[in-house]
């Protein structure tokens, strides 16, 4: 198989790439990386990503890491098939690009902290740091206030059409909705409307089902 | 390459139709601030004429209602280019690097695969280098000016993070002249502002100069005419 995705369906960054591959209708092989055994920190994996984080990606001879670089590559390389993810015209590109950066620099920070504190730590038996949760909640709420204003006037973050700017949010929101902090999203009506739309896409439904199957069942 | 060619032609048509009267790009920011400097460096590399519209950060102009109309998070830089207003420095540099692919320095490589590798290292800069570099520079350069005690724990942890990141860079640059390959690109350019703060203003140059390949890379990219022009703004 030419396309290989090294990662775990539990990982938000792996899900980000998986959703993109499904949106494009591409065949690929998921090469499992055992995070609980710290396989991502061992030499074999470090040769794919020297920062020891999933996912890593191969398409023929090309090797990449960093999920947002991978999704962009897929969106441009396979532009003519599946869902358009980076704007049909160049004129749409700057605004889609802006909201991709907003996700990366404003949304990802506090949302990743909440996923770590409220989802991952309980799974691996580390106590939650309530100070971090409170600070991240405040920051994320401020970000979602900006999103609420944006989505009151636009169907999607990039404009009229679904794009990577929306897709990149899917994994972290999915996890946060499993926690008491789901109220951050339900308290913003336009954000809720947007979430219902983007999370019901078939590509995401497929990726989310794989993630469900990968999460260890609590007793 | 076909996809790139199509986009070049598409861009030319939309530029002519969208902006009949040639207007200078407005870059809202402060000359000393890192993220506006990132954009200015790119515009100089691409020979794109621009006007720096000063935003008084110490007076908090970027948090006032009129500026929040331009940038909902109240940050610099913001670009106004004909009827297009947008923000986030790394979105801005990607846009101009692609819009003006045919002029100035090629910052995106020659193929989709080149572009993908550049994007990878641009993401590394954004997600591994930026935060500890910003934190370290802030504590050393600005904490006292803003009436705070420099946080020694933050300084220590930021240096530790940067040490690990620059070890990866040393390995990469031992095999490749620049981060994205054998050519200067957006991935290198994006490091200029905070690396400059650390090396020239914060006394943290040893983090770079103690690493042979990182040091040579820094000497190369920081001596580019575009970067010297940015420092004169």
CSV table of C-alpha atoms in Angstrom, one decimal:
chain,number,residue,atom,x,y,z
A,1,UNK,CA,0.0,0.0,0.0
A,2,UNK,CA,1.5,3.3,-1.1
A,3,UNK,CA,-0.1,5.4,1.7
A,4,UNK,CA,0.8,4.4,5.3
A,5,UNK,CA,-0.3,6.2,8.4
A,6,UNK,CA,1.7,5.2,11.5
A,7,UNK,CA,-0.3,6.0,14.6
A,8,UNK,CA,-3.1,5.1,16.9
A,9,UNK,CA,-6.8,5.7,16.5
A,10,UNK,CA,-6.9,7.0,20.0
A,11,UNK,CA,-4.6,9.8,19.1
A,12,UNK,CA,-6.2,13.1,18.1
A,13,UNK,CA,-3.5,13.9,15.6
A,14,UNK,CA,-3.8,10.5,14.0
A,15,UNK,CA,-7.6,11.0,13.7
A,16,UNK,CA,-7.0,14.3,12.0
A,17,UNK,CA,-5.1,12.6,9.2
A,18,UNK,CA,-7.4,9.6,9.1
A,19,UNK,CA,-10.4,11.9,8.6
A,20,UNK,CA,-8.7,13.7,5.8
A,21,UNK,CA,-7.8,10.4,4.0
A,22,UNK,CA,-11.4,9.3,4.3
A,23,UNK,CA,-12.7,12.7,3.0
A,24,UNK,CA,-10.5,12.1,-0.1
A,25,UNK,CA,-11.6,8.4,-0.5
A,26,UNK,CA,-8.0,7.2,-0.3
A,27,UNK,CA,-6.9,3.7,0.5
A,28,UNK,CA,-4.3,3.5,3.2
A,29,UNK,CA,-2.8,1.2,5.8
A,30,UNK,CA,-2.9,2.1,9.4
A,31,UNK,CA,0.4,0.9,10.9
A,32,UNK,CA,-0.3,0.6,14.6
A,33,UNK,CA,2.0,2.4,17.1
A,34,UNK,CA,1.6,1.1,20.7
A,35,UNK,CA,1.5,4.3,22.7
A,36,UNK,CA,1.1,2.5,26.0
A,37,UNK,CA,4.3,0.6,25.3
A,38,UNK,CA,6.0,3.9,24.4
A,39,UNK,CA,6.7,2.6,20.9
A,40,UNK,CA,6.6,6.2,19.6
A,41,UNK,CA,9.7,7.0,21.7
A,42,UNK,CA,11.8,4.1,20.3
A,43,UNK,CA,14.4,4.2,17.6
A,44,UNK,CA,12.3,2.7,14.8
A,45,UNK,CA,9.6,5.3,15.2
A,46,UNK,CA,12.1,8.1,15.9
A,47,UNK,CA,13.5,7.5,12.4
A,48,UNK,CA,10.0,8.5,11.1
A,49,UNK,CA,9.5,11.4,13.5
A,50,UNK,CA,12.5,12.6,15.5
A,51,UNK,CA,10.1,14.3,17.9
A,52,UNK,CA,8.6,11.0,18.9
A,53,UNK,CA,4.9,11.9,18.3
A,54,UNK,CA,2.2,10.2,16.3
A,55,UNK,CA,1.4,10.2,13.5
A,56,UNK,CA,4.0,9.7,10.9
A,57,UNK,CA,3.0,9.3,7.2
A,58,UNK,CA,4.4,7.7,4.1
A,59,UNK,CA,3.2,8.2,0.5
A,60,UNK,CA,5.5,6.3,-1.8
A,61,UNK,CA,9.0,7.7,-1.1
A,62,UNK,CA,7.7,10.8,0.7
A,63,UNK,CA,7.9,10.6,4.5
A,64,UNK,CA,6.2,13.3,6.7
A,65,UNK,CA,5.3,14.1,10.2
A,66,UNK,CA,3.1,16.8,11.9
A,67,UNK,CA,-0.5,16.1,11.3
A,68,UNK,CA,-1.4,19.6,9.9
A,69,UNK,CA,1.4,19.3,7.3
A,70,UNK,CA,0.2,15.9,6.3
A,71,UNK,CA,-3.4,16.9,5.9
A,72,UNK,CA,-2.4,19.8,3.8
A,73,UNK,CA,-0.2,17.6,1.6
A,74,UNK,CA,-3.1,15.2,1.1
A,75,UNK,CA,-5.5,18.0,0.3
A,76,UNK,CA,-3.2,19.4,-2.4
A,77,UNK,CA,-1.8,16.2,-3.8
A,78,UNK,CA,-5.3,14.6,-4.2
A,79,UNK,CA,-7.1,17.9,-4.9
A,80,UNK,CA,-9.0,16.4,-7.9
A,81,UNK,CA,-10.7,13.6,-5.9
A,82,UNK,CA,-13.0,13.4,-2.9
A,83,UNK,CA,-14.0,16.5,-0.9
A,84,UNK,CA,-12.4,19.8,-1.7
A,85,UNK,CA,-10.6,20.8,1.5
A,86,UNK,CA,-8.5,23.8,0.7
A,87,UNK,CA,-10.8,26.0,-1.4
A,88,UNK,CA,-11.7,25.5,-5.0
A,89,UNK,CA,-10.2,28.9,-5.9
A,90,UNK,CA,-7.1,30.7,-4.8
A,91,UNK,CA,-9.3,33.6,-3.5
A,92,UNK,CA,-10.6,31.3,-0.7
A,93,UNK,CA,-7.2,30.3,0.4
A,94,UNK,CA,-6.2,33.1,2.7
A,95,UNK,CA,-9.3,32.9,4.9
A,96,UNK,CA,-9.2,29.1,5.1
A,97,UNK,CA,-5.5,29.5,6.0
A,98,UNK,CA,-6.3,32.0,8.7
A,99,UNK,CA,-8.7,29.7,10.5
A,100,UNK,CA,-6.4,26.8,10.2
A,101,UNK,CA,-3.8,28.9,12.1
A,102,UNK,CA,-6.5,30.0,14.6
A,103,UNK,CA,-7.1,26.3,15.3
A,104,UNK,CA,-3.4,25.6,15.6
A,105,UNK,CA,-2.5,28.6,17.8
A,106,UNK,CA,-5.6,29.5,19.8
A,107,UNK,CA,-7.9,26.4,19.9
A,108,UNK,CA,-5.4,23.6,20.0
A,109,UNK,CA,-3.5,24.8,23.2
A,110,UNK,CA,-6.4,24.9,25.7
A,111,UNK,CA,-8.4,22.1,24.1
A,112,UNK,CA,-5.4,19.7,24.1
A,113,UNK,CA,-4.8,20.5,27.8
A,114,UNK,CA,-8.5,19.6,28.5
A,115,UNK,CA,-8.2,16.4,26.5
A,116,UNK,CA,-5.0,15.4,28.4
A,117,UNK,CA,-6.4,16.3,31.9
A,118,UNK,CA,-9.9,15.0,31.6
A,119,UNK,CA,-9.6,12.1,29.2
A,120,UNK,CA,-6.1,10.7,29.0
A,121,UNK,CA,-4.9,11.2,32.6
A,122,UNK,CA,-7.9,9.3,34.1
A,123,UNK,CA,-7.3,6.5,31.6
A,124,UNK,CA,-3.6,6.1,32.8
A,125,UNK,CA,-4.2,6.8,36.5
A,126,UNK,CA,-2.6,10.2,36.8
A,127,UNK,CA,-4.4,12.8,39.1
A,128,UNK,CA,-6.1,15.7,37.3
A,129,UNK,CA,-4.6,19.2,37.8
A,130,UNK,CA,-7.6,21.4,38.5
A,131,UNK,CA,-5.7,24.6,38.1
A,132,UNK,CA,-4.7,23.6,34.5
A,133,UNK,CA,-8.4,22.6,33.8
A,134,UNK,CA,-9.7,26.0,35.1
A,135,UNK,CA,-7.2,28.0,33.1
A,136,UNK,CA,-7.7,26.0,29.9
A,137,UNK,CA,-11.5,26.2,30.3
A,138,UNK,CA,-11.3,30.0,30.5
A,139,UNK,CA,-9.1,30.3,27.5
A,140,UNK,CA,-11.2,27.9,25.4
A,141,UNK,CA,-14.4,29.7,26.3
A,142,UNK,CA,-12.8,33.0,25.0
A,143,UNK,CA,-11.8,31.3,21.8
A,144,UNK,CA,-15.3,29.8,21.3
A,145,UNK,CA,-16.8,33.3,21.8
A,146,UNK,CA,-14.8,34.4,18.7
A,147,UNK,CA,-16.0,31.3,16.9
A,148,UNK,CA,-19.6,32.0,17.8
A,149,UNK,CA,-19.4,35.4,16.1
A,150,UNK,CA,-17.6,33.9,13.1
A,151,UNK,CA,-20.1,31.1,12.7
A,152,UNK,CA,-23.1,33.4,13.2
A,153,UNK,CA,-22.2,34.8,9.8
A,154,UNK,CA,-20.5,31.9,8.0
A,155,UNK,CA,-21.7,28.3,7.7
A,156,UNK,CA,-18.1,27.1,8.2
A,157,UNK,CA,-15.0,28.7,9.6
A,158,UNK,CA,-13.4,29.2,6.1
A,159,UNK,CA,-16.7,30.5,4.6
A,160,UNK,CA,-19.4,28.7,2.7
A,161,UNK,CA,-17.7,25.3,2.3
A,162,UNK,CA,-16.3,22.7,4.7
A,163,UNK,CA,-12.5,22.7,4.7
A,164,UNK,CA,-9.4,21.7,6.7
A,165,UNK,CA,-10.1,24.7,8.9
A,166,UNK,CA,-13.1,22.8,10.2
A,167,UNK,CA,-11.8,19.3,10.0
A,168,UNK,CA,-8.7,20.0,12.2
A,169,UNK,CA,-11.1,20.6,15.1
A,170,UNK,CA,-12.9,17.3,15.0
A,171,UNK,CA,-10.7,15.1,17.2
A,172,UNK,CA,-10.3,17.5,20.2
A,173,UNK,CA,-13.9,18.4,20.3
A,174,UNK,CA,-15.0,14.8,20.2
A,175,UNK,CA,-13.0,14.0,23.3
A,176,UNK,CA,-14.0,17.1,25.2
A,177,UNK,CA,-17.7,16.3,24.5
A,178,UNK,CA,-17.2,13.1,26.6
A,179,UNK,CA,-16.4,15.3,29.6
A,180,UNK,CA,-18.3,17.8,31.8
A,181,UNK,CA,-16.6,20.5,29.7
A,182,UNK,CA,-19.0,19.6,26.9
A,183,UNK,CA,-21.0,22.6,28.1
A,184,UNK,CA,-18.4,24.9,26.6
A,185,UNK,CA,-19.7,23.8,23.2
A,186,UNK,CA,-23.4,23.4,24.0
A,187,UNK,CA,-23.5,27.0,25.5
A,188,UNK,CA,-22.5,28.5,22.1
A,189,UNK,CA,-25.5,27.9,19.7
A,190,UNK,CA,-23.7,28.6,16.4
A,191,UNK,CA,-20.7,26.5,17.4
A,192,UNK,CA,-23.2,23.7,18.3
A,193,UNK,CA,-24.8,24.0,14.9
A,194,UNK,CA,-21.4,23.8,13.2
A,195,UNK,CA,-20.3,20.9,15.3
A,196,UNK,CA,-23.5,18.9,14.4
A,197,UNK,CA,-22.8,19.5,10.8
A,198,UNK,CA,-19.2,18.6,10.6
A,199,UNK,CA,-19.3,15.7,13.0
A,200,UNK,CA,-22.1,14.0,11.0
A,201,UNK,CA,-20.0,13.8,7.8
A,202,UNK,CA,-19.5,10.1,6.8
A,203,UNK,CA,-15.7,10.4,6.7
A,204,UNK,CA,-15.7,11.6,10.4
A,205,UNK,CA,-18.2,9.0,11.4
A,206,UNK,CA,-15.9,6.3,10.1
A,207,UNK,CA,-12.8,7.7,11.9
A,208,UNK,CA,-14.7,8.2,15.1
A,209,UNK,CA,-16.0,4.6,15.1
A,210,UNK,CA,-12.4,3.4,14.8
A,211,UNK,CA,-11.4,5.6,17.7
A,212,UNK,CA,-14.3,4.2,19.8
A,213,UNK,CA,-13.1,0.7,19.1
A,214,UNK,CA,-9.6,1.7,20.2
A,215,UNK,CA,-10.4,3.3,23.5
A,216,UNK,CA,-9.9,0.8,26.4
A,217,UNK,CA,-13.3,0.0,28.0
A,218,UNK,CA,-13.5,1.1,31.6
A,219,UNK,CA,-14.7,-1.6,34.1
B,1,UNK,CA,3.5,20.9,-11.2
B,2,UNK,CA,0.3,21.2,-13.3
B,3,UNK,CA,-1.7,22.1,-10.2
B,4,UNK,CA,0.8,24.8,-9.3
B,5,UNK,CA,0.7,26.2,-12.9
B,6,UNK,CA,-3.1,26.4,-12.8
B,7,UNK,CA,-3.0,28.3,-9.5
B,8,UNK,CA,-0.5,30.8,-10.9
B,9,UNK,CA,-2.8,31.6,-13.8
B,10,UNK,CA,-5.8,31.7,-11.5
B,11,UNK,CA,-4.0,34.1,-9.2
B,12,UNK,CA,-3.1,36.5,-11.9
B,13,UNK,CA,-6.7,36.8,-13.1
B,14,UNK,CA,-8.2,37.2,-9.7
B,15,UNK,CA,-5.5,39.9,-8.8
B,16,UNK,CA,-6.4,42.0,-11.9
B,17,UNK,CA,-10.1,41.7,-11.4
B,18,UNK,CA,-10.1,42.2,-7.7
B,19,UNK,CA,-7.8,45.3,-7.5
B,20,UNK,CA,-7.7,47.5,-10.6
B,21,UNK,CA,-5.9,50.3,-8.9
B,22,UNK,CA,-2.6,48.9,-7.5
B,23,UNK,CA,-2.6,49.6,-3.7
B,24,UNK,CA,0.3,49.0,-1.3
B,25,UNK,CA,-0.2,46.2,1.1
B,26,UNK,CA,-0.8,47.5,4.7
B,27,UNK,CA,1.0,45.6,7.5
B,28,UNK,CA,-0.5,46.6,10.8
B,29,UNK,CA,2.0,45.9,13.6
B,30,UNK,CA,5.1,47.2,15.4
B,31,UNK,CA,8.5,47.2,13.9
B,32,UNK,CA,10.1,45.4,16.9
B,33,UNK,CA,7.4,42.7,17.2
B,34,UNK,CA,8.2,39.2,16.2
B,35,UNK,CA,5.1,38.2,14.2
B,36,UNK,CA,5.0,41.4,12.1
B,37,UNK,CA,8.8,40.9,11.4
B,38,UNK,CA,8.0,37.4,10.1
B,39,UNK,CA,5.6,38.9,7.6
B,40,UNK,CA,7.9,41.8,6.7
B,41,UNK,CA,10.7,39.3,6.0
B,42,UNK,CA,8.5,37.4,3.6
B,43,UNK,CA,7.3,40.5,1.8
B,44,UNK,CA,10.9,41.7,1.3
B,45,UNK,CA,11.9,38.3,0.0
B,46,UNK,CA,9.0,38.4,-2.5
B,47,UNK,CA,9.6,42.1,-3.5
B,48,UNK,CA,6.1,43.0,-2.4
B,49,UNK,CA,5.7,46.6,-1.6
B,50,UNK,CA,4.1,47.3,1.8
B,51,UNK,CA,3.5,50.0,4.3
B,52,UNK,CA,4.0,49.4,8.0
B,53,UNK,CA,1.1,50.9,9.9
B,54,UNK,CA,2.3,51.3,13.5
B,55,UNK,CA,0.2,49.8,16.3
B,56,UNK,CA,1.2,51.0,19.8
B,57,UNK,CA,1.4,47.8,21.7
B,58,UNK,CA,2.5,49.4,24.9
B,59,UNK,CA,-0.5,51.7,24.8
B,60,UNK,CA,-2.7,48.6,24.2
B,61,UNK,CA,-4.0,49.8,20.9
B,62,UNK,CA,-4.3,46.2,19.7
B,63,UNK,CA,-6.9,45.5,22.3
B,64,UNK,CA,-9.2,48.4,21.5
B,65,UNK,CA,-12.5,48.0,19.8
B,66,UNK,CA,-11.5,49.4,16.4
B,67,UNK,CA,-8.5,47.1,16.2
B,68,UNK,CA,-10.6,44.1,17.3
B,69,UNK,CA,-12.7,44.7,14.2
B,70,UNK,CA,-9.6,43.8,12.2
B,71,UNK,CA,-8.4,40.9,14.4
B,72,UNK,CA,-10.9,39.3,16.8
B,73,UNK,CA,-8.1,38.1,19.1
B,74,UNK,CA,-6.4,41.6,19.3
B,75,UNK,CA,-3.0,40.6,18.0
B,76,UNK,CA,-0.5,41.8,15.5
B,77,UNK,CA,0.0,41.5,12.5
B,78,UNK,CA,-3.0,42.2,10.4
B,79,UNK,CA,-2.8,42.6,6.6
B,80,UNK,CA,-5.1,44.9,4.5
B,81,UNK,CA,-4.6,44.1,0.8
B,82,UNK,CA,-7.3,45.7,-1.4
B,83,UNK,CA,-10.5,44.3,0.0
B,84,UNK,CA,-8.8,41.4,1.8
B,85,UNK,CA,-8.2,41.8,5.6
B,86,UNK,CA,-6.6,38.8,7.3
B,87,UNK,CA,-4.3,37.8,10.2
B,88,UNK,CA,-2.1,35.1,11.7
B,89,UNK,CA,1.5,35.6,10.5
B,90,UNK,CA,2.0,32.1,9.2
B,91,UNK,CA,-1.2,32.2,7.1
B,92,UNK,CA,0.0,35.5,5.7
B,93,UNK,CA,3.4,34.3,4.7
B,94,UNK,CA,2.0,31.2,3.1
B,95,UNK,CA,-0.5,33.4,1.1
B,96,UNK,CA,2.2,35.8,-0.2
B,97,UNK,CA,4.7,33.0,-0.9
B,98,UNK,CA,2.1,31.3,-3.1
B,99,UNK,CA,0.5,34.5,-4.6
B,100,UNK,CA,3.8,35.8,-5.8
B,101,UNK,CA,5.4,32.4,-6.6
B,102,UNK,CA,6.7,33.9,-9.8
B,103,UNK,CA,8.7,36.7,-8.3
B,104,UNK,CA,11.4,37.2,-5.7
B,105,UNK,CA,12.8,34.3,-3.8
B,106,UNK,CA,11.1,30.9,-4.2
B,107,UNK,CA,10.0,30.1,-0.7
B,108,UNK,CA,7.8,27.0,-1.4
B,109,UNK,CA,10.1,24.7,-3.4
B,110,UNK,CA,9.5,23.3,-6.9
B,111,UNK,CA,7.1,20.4,-6.3
B,112,UNK,CA,4.2,19.3,-4.0
B,113,UNK,CA,6.7,17.1,-2.2
B,114,UNK,CA,9.1,20.0,-1.6
B,115,UNK,CA,6.1,22.0,-0.3
B,116,UNK,CA,5.1,19.2,2.0
B,117,UNK,CA,8.5,19.0,3.6
B,118,UNK,CA,8.6,22.8,4.0
B,119,UNK,CA,5.1,22.7,5.7
B,120,UNK,CA,6.4,20.0,8.0
B,121,UNK,CA,9.2,22.1,9.3
B,122,UNK,CA,7.0,25.2,9.4
B,123,UNK,CA,4.7,23.2,11.7
B,124,UNK,CA,7.8,22.2,13.8
B,125,UNK,CA,8.6,25.9,14.2
B,126,UNK,CA,5.1,26.7,15.2
B,127,UNK,CA,4.6,23.8,17.6
B,128,UNK,CA,8.0,23.0,19.1
B,129,UNK,CA,10.3,26.0,18.6
B,130,UNK,CA,7.9,29.0,19.0
B,131,UNK,CA,6.5,28.5,22.5
B,132,UNK,CA,9.8,28.0,24.4
B,133,UNK,CA,11.5,30.6,22.3
B,134,UNK,CA,8.7,33.1,23.0
B,135,UNK,CA,8.6,32.2,26.7
B,136,UNK,CA,12.3,32.6,27.1
B,137,UNK,CA,12.6,35.8,25.2
B,138,UNK,CA,9.6,37.3,27.1
B,139,UNK,CA,11.0,36.4,30.5
B,140,UNK,CA,14.5,37.8,29.7
B,141,UNK,CA,13.5,40.9,27.6
B,142,UNK,CA,10.1,42.0,28.8
B,143,UNK,CA,9.1,40.7,32.2
B,144,UNK,CA,10.9,43.5,34.1
B,145,UNK,CA,9.7,46.2,31.7
B,146,UNK,CA,6.1,45.1,32.5
B,147,UNK,CA,6.8,45.1,36.3
B,148,UNK,CA,7.1,41.4,36.7
B,149,UNK,CA,10.0,39.3,38.2
B,150,UNK,CA,11.5,37.1,35.6
B,151,UNK,CA,10.2,33.5,36.3
B,152,UNK,CA,13.4,31.4,36.7
B,153,UNK,CA,11.4,28.2,36.4
B,154,UNK,CA,10.0,29.2,33.0
B,155,UNK,CA,13.5,30.3,31.9
B,156,UNK,CA,14.9,26.9,32.9
B,157,UNK,CA,12.2,24.8,31.3
B,158,UNK,CA,12.1,26.9,28.1
B,159,UNK,CA,15.9,26.4,27.7
B,160,UNK,CA,15.5,22.6,28.3
B,161,UNK,CA,12.8,22.4,25.6
B,162,UNK,CA,14.8,24.5,23.1
B,163,UNK,CA,17.9,22.3,23.8
B,164,UNK,CA,15.9,19.2,22.7
B,165,UNK,CA,14.5,21.0,19.7
B,166,UNK,CA,17.8,22.3,18.5
B,167,UNK,CA,19.4,18.9,18.9
B,168,UNK,CA,16.8,17.7,16.3
B,169,UNK,CA,17.6,20.7,14.1
B,170,UNK,CA,21.4,19.9,14.4
B,171,UNK,CA,20.8,16.4,13.1
B,172,UNK,CA,18.5,17.6,10.3
B,173,UNK,CA,20.9,20.4,9.3
B,174,UNK,CA,23.8,18.0,9.2
B,175,UNK,CA,22.1,16.3,6.2
B,176,UNK,CA,20.4,19.3,4.6
B,177,UNK,CA,21.6,22.9,4.1
B,178,UNK,CA,18.2,24.3,5.2
B,179,UNK,CA,15.3,22.8,7.1
B,180,UNK,CA,13.1,22.2,4.0
B,181,UNK,CA,15.9,21.0,1.8
B,182,UNK,CA,18.8,22.5,-0.1
B,183,UNK,CA,17.0,25.8,-0.6
B,184,UNK,CA,16.0,28.6,1.8
B,185,UNK,CA,12.2,28.5,2.4
B,186,UNK,CA,9.4,29.7,4.6
B,187,UNK,CA,10.4,27.0,7.2
B,188,UNK,CA,13.7,28.8,7.8
B,189,UNK,CA,12.3,32.3,7.5
B,190,UNK,CA,9.7,31.7,10.2
B,191,UNK,CA,12.5,31.2,12.8
B,192,UNK,CA,14.1,34.6,12.1
B,193,UNK,CA,12.2,36.8,14.6
B,194,UNK,CA,12.5,34.7,17.8
B,195,UNK,CA,15.9,33.3,17.0
B,196,UNK,CA,17.1,36.9,16.6
B,197,UNK,CA,15.6,37.9,20.0
B,198,UNK,CA,17.3,34.9,21.7
B,199,UNK,CA,20.7,35.3,20.0
B,200,UNK,CA,21.1,39.1,19.7
B,201,UNK,CA,19.0,40.5,22.6
B,202,UNK,CA,18.7,37.8,25.3
B,203,UNK,CA,22.2,36.4,25.6
B,204,UNK,CA,21.1,32.9,24.6
B,205,UNK,CA,23.2,32.7,21.5
B,206,UNK,CA,25.1,29.7,22.9
B,207,UNK,CA,22.0,27.5,22.3
B,208,UNK,CA,22.6,28.1,18.6
B,209,UNK,CA,26.4,28.7,18.3
B,210,UNK,CA,27.3,25.5,20.3
B,211,UNK,CA,25.8,23.5,17.5
B,212,UNK,CA,27.9,23.5,14.4
B,213,UNK,CA,25.2,23.1,11.8
B,214,UNK,CA,22.6,25.2,13.5
B,215,UNK,CA,25.2,27.9,13.9
B,216,UNK,CA,26.1,27.8,10.2
B,217,UNK,CA,22.4,27.8,9.3
B,218,UNK,CA,21.8,30.8,11.5
B,219,UNK,CA,24.7,32.8,10.1
B,220,UNK,CA,23.4,32.1,6.6
B,221,UNK,CA,19.7,33.0,7.1
B,222,UNK,CA,20.3,36.0,9.3
B,223,UNK,CA,22.6,37.6,6.8
B,224,UNK,CA,20.0,37.6,4.1
B,225,UNK,CA,19.3,41.2,2.8
B,226,UNK,CA,15.6,40.8,3.6
B,227,UNK,CA,16.3,40.2,7.2
B,228,UNK,CA,18.7,43.1,7.5
B,229,UNK,CA,16.0,45.4,6.0
B,230,UNK,CA,13.4,44.1,8.6
B,231,UNK,CA,15.8,45.1,11.4
B,232,UNK,CA,16.0,48.6,9.9
B,233,UNK,CA,12.2,49.2,9.9
